Each structure stands twice: as structure tokens, then as C-alpha cells.
PDB file of C-alpha atoms in Angstrom:
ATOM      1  CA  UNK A   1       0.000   0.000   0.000  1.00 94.00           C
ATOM      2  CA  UNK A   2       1.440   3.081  -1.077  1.00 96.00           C
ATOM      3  CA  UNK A   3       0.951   5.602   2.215  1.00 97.00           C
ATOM      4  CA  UNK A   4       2.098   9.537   2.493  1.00 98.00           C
ATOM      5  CA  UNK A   5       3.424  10.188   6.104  1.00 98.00           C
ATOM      6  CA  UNK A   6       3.601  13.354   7.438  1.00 98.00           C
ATOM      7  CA  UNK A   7       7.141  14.435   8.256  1.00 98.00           C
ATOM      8  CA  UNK A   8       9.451  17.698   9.256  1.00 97.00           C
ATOM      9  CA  UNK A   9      12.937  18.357   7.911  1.00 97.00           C
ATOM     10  CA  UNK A  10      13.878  17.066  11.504  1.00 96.00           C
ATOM     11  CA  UNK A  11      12.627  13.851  10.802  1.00 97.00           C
ATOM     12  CA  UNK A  12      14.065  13.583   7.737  1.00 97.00           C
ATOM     13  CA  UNK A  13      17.384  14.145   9.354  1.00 96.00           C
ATOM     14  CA  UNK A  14      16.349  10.844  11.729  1.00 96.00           C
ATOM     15  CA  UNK A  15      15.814   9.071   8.386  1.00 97.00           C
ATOM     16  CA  UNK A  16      18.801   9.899   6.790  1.00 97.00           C
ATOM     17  CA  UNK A  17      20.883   8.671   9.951  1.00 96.00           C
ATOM     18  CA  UNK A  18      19.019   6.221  11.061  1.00 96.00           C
ATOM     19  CA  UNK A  19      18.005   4.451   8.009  1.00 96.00           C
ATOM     20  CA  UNK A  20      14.303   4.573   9.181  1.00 96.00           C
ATOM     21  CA  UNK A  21      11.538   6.843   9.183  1.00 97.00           C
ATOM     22  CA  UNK A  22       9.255   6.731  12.612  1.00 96.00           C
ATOM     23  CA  UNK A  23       5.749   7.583  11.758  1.00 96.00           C
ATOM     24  CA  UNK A  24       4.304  10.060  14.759  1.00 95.00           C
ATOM     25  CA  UNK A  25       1.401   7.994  16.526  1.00 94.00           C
ATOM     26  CA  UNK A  26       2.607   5.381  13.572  1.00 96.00           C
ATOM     27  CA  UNK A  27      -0.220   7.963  11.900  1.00 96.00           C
ATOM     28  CA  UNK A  28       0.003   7.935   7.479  1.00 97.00           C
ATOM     29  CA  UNK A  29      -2.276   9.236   4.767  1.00 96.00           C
ATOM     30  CA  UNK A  30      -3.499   6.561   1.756  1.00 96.00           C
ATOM     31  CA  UNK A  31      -6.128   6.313  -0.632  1.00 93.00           C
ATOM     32  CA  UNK A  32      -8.172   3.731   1.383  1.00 87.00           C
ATOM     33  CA  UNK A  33     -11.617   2.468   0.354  1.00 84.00           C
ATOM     34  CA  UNK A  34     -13.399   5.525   2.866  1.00 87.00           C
ATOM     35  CA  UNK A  35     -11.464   8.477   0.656  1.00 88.00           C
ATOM     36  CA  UNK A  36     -12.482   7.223  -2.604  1.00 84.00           C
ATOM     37  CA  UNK A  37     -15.978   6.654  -1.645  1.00 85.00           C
ATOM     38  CA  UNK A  38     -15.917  10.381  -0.311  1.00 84.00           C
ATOM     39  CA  UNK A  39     -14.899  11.705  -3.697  1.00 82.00           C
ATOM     40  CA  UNK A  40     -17.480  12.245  -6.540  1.00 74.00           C
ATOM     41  CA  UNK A  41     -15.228  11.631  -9.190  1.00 76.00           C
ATOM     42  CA  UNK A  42     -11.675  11.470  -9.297  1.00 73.00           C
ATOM     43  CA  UNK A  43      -8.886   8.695 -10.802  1.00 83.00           C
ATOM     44  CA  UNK A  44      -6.691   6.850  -8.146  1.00 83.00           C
ATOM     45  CA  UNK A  45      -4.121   9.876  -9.035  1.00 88.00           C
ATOM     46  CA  UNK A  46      -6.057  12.395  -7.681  1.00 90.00           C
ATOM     47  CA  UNK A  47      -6.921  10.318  -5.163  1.00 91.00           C
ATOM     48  CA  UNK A  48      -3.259   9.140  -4.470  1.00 92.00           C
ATOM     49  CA  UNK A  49      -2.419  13.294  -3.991  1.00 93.00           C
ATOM     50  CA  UNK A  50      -5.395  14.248  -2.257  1.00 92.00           C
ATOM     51  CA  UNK A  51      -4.052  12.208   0.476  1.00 95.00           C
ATOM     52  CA  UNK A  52      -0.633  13.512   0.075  1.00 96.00           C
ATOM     53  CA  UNK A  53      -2.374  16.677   0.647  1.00 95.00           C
ATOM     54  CA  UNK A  54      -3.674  15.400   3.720  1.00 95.00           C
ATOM     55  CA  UNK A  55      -0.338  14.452   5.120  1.00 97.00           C
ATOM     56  CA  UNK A  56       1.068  17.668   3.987  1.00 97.00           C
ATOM     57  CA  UNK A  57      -1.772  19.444   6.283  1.00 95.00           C
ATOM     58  CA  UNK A  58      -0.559  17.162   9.276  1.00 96.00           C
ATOM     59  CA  UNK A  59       2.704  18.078   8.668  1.00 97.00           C
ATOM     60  CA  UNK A  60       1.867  21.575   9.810  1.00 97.00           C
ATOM     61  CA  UNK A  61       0.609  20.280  13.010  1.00 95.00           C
ATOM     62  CA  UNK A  62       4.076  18.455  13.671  1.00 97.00           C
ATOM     63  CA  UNK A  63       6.065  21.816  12.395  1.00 97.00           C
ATOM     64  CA  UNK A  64       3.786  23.748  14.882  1.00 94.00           C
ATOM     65  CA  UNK A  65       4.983  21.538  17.549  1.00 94.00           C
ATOM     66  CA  UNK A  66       8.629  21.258  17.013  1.00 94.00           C
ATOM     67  CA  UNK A  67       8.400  25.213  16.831  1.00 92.00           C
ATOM     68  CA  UNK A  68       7.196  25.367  20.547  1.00 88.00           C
ATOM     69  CA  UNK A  69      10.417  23.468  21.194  1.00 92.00           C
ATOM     70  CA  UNK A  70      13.234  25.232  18.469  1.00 92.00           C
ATOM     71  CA  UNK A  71      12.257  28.597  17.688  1.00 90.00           C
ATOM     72  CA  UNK A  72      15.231  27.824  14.220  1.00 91.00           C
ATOM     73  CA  UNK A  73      12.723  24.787  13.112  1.00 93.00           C
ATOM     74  CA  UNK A  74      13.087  24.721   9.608  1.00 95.00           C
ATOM     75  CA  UNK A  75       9.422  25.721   8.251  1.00 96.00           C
ATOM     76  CA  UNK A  76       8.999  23.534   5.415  1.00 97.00           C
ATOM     77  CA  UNK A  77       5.843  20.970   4.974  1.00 97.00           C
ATOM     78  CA  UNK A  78       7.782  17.254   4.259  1.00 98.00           C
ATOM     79  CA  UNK A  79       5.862  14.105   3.562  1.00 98.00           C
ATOM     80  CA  UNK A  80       7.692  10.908   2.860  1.00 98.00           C
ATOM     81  CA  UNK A  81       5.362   8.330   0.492  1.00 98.00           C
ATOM     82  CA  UNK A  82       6.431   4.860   0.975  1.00 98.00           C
ATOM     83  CA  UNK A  83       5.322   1.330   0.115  1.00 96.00           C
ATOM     84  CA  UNK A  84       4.164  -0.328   2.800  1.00 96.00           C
ATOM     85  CA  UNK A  85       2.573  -3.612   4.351  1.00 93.00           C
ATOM     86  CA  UNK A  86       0.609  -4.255   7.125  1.00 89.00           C
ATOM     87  CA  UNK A  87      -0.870  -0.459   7.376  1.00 93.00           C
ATOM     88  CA  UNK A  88      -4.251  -0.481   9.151  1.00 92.00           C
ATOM     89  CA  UNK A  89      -7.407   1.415   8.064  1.00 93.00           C
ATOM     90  CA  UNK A  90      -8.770   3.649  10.615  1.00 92.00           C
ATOM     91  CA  UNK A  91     -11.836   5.553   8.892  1.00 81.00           C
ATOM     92  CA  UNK A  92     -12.827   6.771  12.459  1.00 85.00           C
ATOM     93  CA  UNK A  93     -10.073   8.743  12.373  1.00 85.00           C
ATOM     94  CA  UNK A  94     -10.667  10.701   9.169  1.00 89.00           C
ATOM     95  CA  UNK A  95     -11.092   9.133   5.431  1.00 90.00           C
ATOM     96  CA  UNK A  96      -7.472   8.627   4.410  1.00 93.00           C
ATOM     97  CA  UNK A  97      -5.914   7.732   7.488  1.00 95.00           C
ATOM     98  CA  UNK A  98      -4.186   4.468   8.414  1.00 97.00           C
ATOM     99  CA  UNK A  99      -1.759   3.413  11.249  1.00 97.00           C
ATOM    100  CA  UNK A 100       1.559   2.086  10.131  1.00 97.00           C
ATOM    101  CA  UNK A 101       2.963  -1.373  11.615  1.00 94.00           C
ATOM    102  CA  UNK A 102       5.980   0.239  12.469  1.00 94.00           C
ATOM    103  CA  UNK A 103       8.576   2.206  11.400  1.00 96.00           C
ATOM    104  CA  UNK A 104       9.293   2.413   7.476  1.00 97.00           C
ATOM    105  CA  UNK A 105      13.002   1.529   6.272  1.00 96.00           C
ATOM    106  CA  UNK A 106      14.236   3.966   3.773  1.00 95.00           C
ATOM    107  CA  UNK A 107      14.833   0.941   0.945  1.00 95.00           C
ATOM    108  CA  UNK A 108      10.774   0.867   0.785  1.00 97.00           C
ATOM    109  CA  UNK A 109      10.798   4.940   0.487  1.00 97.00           C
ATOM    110  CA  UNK A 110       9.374   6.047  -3.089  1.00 97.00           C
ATOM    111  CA  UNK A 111       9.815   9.792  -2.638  1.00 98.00           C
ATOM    112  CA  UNK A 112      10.502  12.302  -0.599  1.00 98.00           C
ATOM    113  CA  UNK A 113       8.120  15.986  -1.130  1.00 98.00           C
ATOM    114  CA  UNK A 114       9.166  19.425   0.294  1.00 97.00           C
ATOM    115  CA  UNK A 115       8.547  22.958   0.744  1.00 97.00           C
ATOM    116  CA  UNK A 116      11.029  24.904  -1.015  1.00 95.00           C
ATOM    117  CA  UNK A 117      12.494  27.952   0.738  1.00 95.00           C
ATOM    118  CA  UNK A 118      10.067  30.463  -0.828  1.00 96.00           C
ATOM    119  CA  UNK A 119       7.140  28.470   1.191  1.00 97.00           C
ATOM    120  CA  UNK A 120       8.430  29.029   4.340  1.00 96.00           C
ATOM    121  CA  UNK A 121       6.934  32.219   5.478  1.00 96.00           C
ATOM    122  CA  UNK A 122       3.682  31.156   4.394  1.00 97.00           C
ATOM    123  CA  UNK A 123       4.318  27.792   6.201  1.00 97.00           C
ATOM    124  CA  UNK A 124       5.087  28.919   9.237  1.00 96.00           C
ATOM    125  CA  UNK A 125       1.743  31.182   9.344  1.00 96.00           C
ATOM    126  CA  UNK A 126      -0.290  28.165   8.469  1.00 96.00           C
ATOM    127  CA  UNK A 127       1.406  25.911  10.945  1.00 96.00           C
ATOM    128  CA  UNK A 128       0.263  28.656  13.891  1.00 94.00           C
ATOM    129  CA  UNK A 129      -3.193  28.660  12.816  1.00 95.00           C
ATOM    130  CA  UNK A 130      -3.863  25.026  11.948  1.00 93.00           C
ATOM    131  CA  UNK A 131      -6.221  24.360  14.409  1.00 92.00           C
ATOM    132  CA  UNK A 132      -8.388  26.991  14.349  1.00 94.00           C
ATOM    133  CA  UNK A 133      -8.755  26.879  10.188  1.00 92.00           C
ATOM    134  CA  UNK A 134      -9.879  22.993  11.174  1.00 88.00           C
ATOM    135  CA  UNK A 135     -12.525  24.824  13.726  1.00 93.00           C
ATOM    136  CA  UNK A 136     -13.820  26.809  10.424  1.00 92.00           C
ATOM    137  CA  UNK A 137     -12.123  30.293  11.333  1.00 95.00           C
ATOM    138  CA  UNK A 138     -12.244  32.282   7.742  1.00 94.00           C
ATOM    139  CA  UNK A 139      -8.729  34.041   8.485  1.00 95.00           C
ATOM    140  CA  UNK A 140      -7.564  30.980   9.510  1.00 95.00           C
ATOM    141  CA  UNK A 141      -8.711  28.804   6.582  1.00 94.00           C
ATOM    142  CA  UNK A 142      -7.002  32.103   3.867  1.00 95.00           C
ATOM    143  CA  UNK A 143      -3.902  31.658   5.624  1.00 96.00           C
ATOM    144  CA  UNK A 144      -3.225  28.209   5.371  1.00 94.00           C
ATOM    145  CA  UNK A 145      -5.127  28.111   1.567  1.00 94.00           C
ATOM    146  CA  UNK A 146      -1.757  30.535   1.064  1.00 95.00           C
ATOM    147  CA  UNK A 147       0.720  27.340   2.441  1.00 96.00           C
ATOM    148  CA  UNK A 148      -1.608  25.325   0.301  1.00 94.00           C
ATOM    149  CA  UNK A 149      -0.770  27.350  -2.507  1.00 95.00           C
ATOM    150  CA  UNK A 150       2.796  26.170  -2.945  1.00 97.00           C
ATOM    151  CA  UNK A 151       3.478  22.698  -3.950  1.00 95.00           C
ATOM    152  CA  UNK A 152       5.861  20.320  -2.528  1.00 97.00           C
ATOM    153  CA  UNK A 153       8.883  19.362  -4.733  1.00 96.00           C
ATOM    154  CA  UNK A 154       9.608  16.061  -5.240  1.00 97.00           C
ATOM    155  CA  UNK A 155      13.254  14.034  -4.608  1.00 97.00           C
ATOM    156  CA  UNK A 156      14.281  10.869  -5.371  1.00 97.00           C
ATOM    157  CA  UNK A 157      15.359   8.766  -1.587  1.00 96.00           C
ATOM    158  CA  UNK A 158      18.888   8.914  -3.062  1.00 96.00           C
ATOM    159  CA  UNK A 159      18.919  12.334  -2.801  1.00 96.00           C
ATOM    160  CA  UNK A 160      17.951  13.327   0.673  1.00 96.00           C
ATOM    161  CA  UNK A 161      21.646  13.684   2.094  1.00 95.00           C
ATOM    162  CA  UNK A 162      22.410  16.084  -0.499  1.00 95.00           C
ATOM    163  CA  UNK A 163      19.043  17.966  -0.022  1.00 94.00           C
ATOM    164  CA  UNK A 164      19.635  18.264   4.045  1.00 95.00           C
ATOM    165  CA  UNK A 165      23.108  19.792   3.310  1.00 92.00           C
ATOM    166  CA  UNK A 166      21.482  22.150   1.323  1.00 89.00           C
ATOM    167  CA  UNK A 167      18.997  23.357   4.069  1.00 85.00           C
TER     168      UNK A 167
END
């Protein structure tokens, strides 16, 4: 099952030296049976991103929290889509979520998507607002449509030590 797990450019350093990539709460994105049925129309490859999209969002909520901790957090949305067994559906949770088995080795890593540097003002304004755009606030909702806005690049696993020295 091909999954999109939210991620921060801290956790991508933990891949790259550990070899492994530890899901928070095990928690990943996928296009499961719930997230197609929610969709009107739609091939599996908008599908596949609209969950990627969905992992991008939690990846605010993991920036926002590694801010409270390092105010020099590097504000870019990561996810990391792998190919995975064994990942659980949990449609209480929300549509595309599943819960990983356990922590994903970097050999079953397809890609690895990023902010580049000119997101990272708007990033970082979406990341403190999160919650309330998910409560419905308007202001809230504009400024993380603006994160929204810019789309993640995409690297190749082979190239994530060469993309961390460049950050």
C-alpha cells in the first residue's frame, strides 16, 4: 500500500541517519476504500495526492509543535510516500488515514516531497493557525489556503543527504 506520512525536515534528518523513518502515533495518509468513496469523481491519481495533501496538512501540526520546542525549526511541509505492508485502516479517524505497523526503512521509500524555501513564510503562518482553520475560522482557513498554494517538490530517496546539506 502506497501511504504519504507526514514528516518535518527534523525527521528527515532521523531518516537519513538512522536508516528509518518513525511515523508520529505510527499515523500515514493513503487512498483507502473511505477516501475514494468520499470523492465524486476522481482517478486513483487524484486520489493518491489528495491524500498527500492530507499528510502535507498534518505536517503543519508536527512543524507547529517542534516550533514550541526550536524557535530555528526549519518551516517547510515534508511528507515521505512509501510502500508499505501491514498499514491499518482507521476511517474513524478521518477518510485517508491508516496506522503504520511500524517504522518504514528507507529501501521501501518512493519519494521524498518538500517545501522549497520560498514556502516558508507562508508555512510557518499556516502551521500557527492550523487548528483553528480545522474549527472553520475564515482568516484561519485564507492563511493556510496561502501554504496550500505552494506545492511540494519532489526528490528521489537517493537524494535526501544532499538535499539536508542544502537546508
Amino acid at each position: 500500500m502506497r501511504v504519504y506520512v507526514p514528516a518535518t525536515v527534523a525527521m528527515l534528518d532521523e531518516l537519513n541517519s538512522g536508516g528509518e523513518l518513525v511515523a508520529v502515533g505510527n499515523t500515514a495518509f493513503s487512498l483507502t476504500p473511505a477516501l475514494r468513496e468520499s470523492y465524486a469523481t476522481g482517478g486513483d491519481e487524484e486520489l493518491e495526492y489528495a491524500a498527500m495533501l492530507d499528510a502535507a496538512r498534518a505536517s503543519l501540526r508536527l512543524l507547529n509543535a517542534e516550533l514550541d520546542k526550536d524557535p530555528k525549526t526549519v518551516m517547510r511541509r515534508a511528507v515521505v510516500s512509501a510502500d508499505v505492508d501491514g498499514a491499518l485502516l482507521r476511517p474513524d479517524l478521518d477518510y485517508a488515514v491508516v496506522k503504520l505497523a511500524g517504522p518504514i526503512p528507507l529501501k521501501v521509500i518512493a519519494a521524498i516531497h518538500l517545501d522549497t524555501e520560498d514556502a516558508q513564510d507562508a508555512v510557518r503562518a499556516a502551521a500557527a493557525v492550523i487548528d483553528a482553520a480545522d474549527m472553520g475560522d475564515p482568516d484561519a482557513e485564507f492563511t493556510l489556503g496561502d501554504a496550500e498554494d505552494h506545492e511540494l517538490a519532489w526528490y528521489a530517496p537517493q537524494e535526501l543527504p544532499f538535499l539536508l546539506e542544502l537546508l
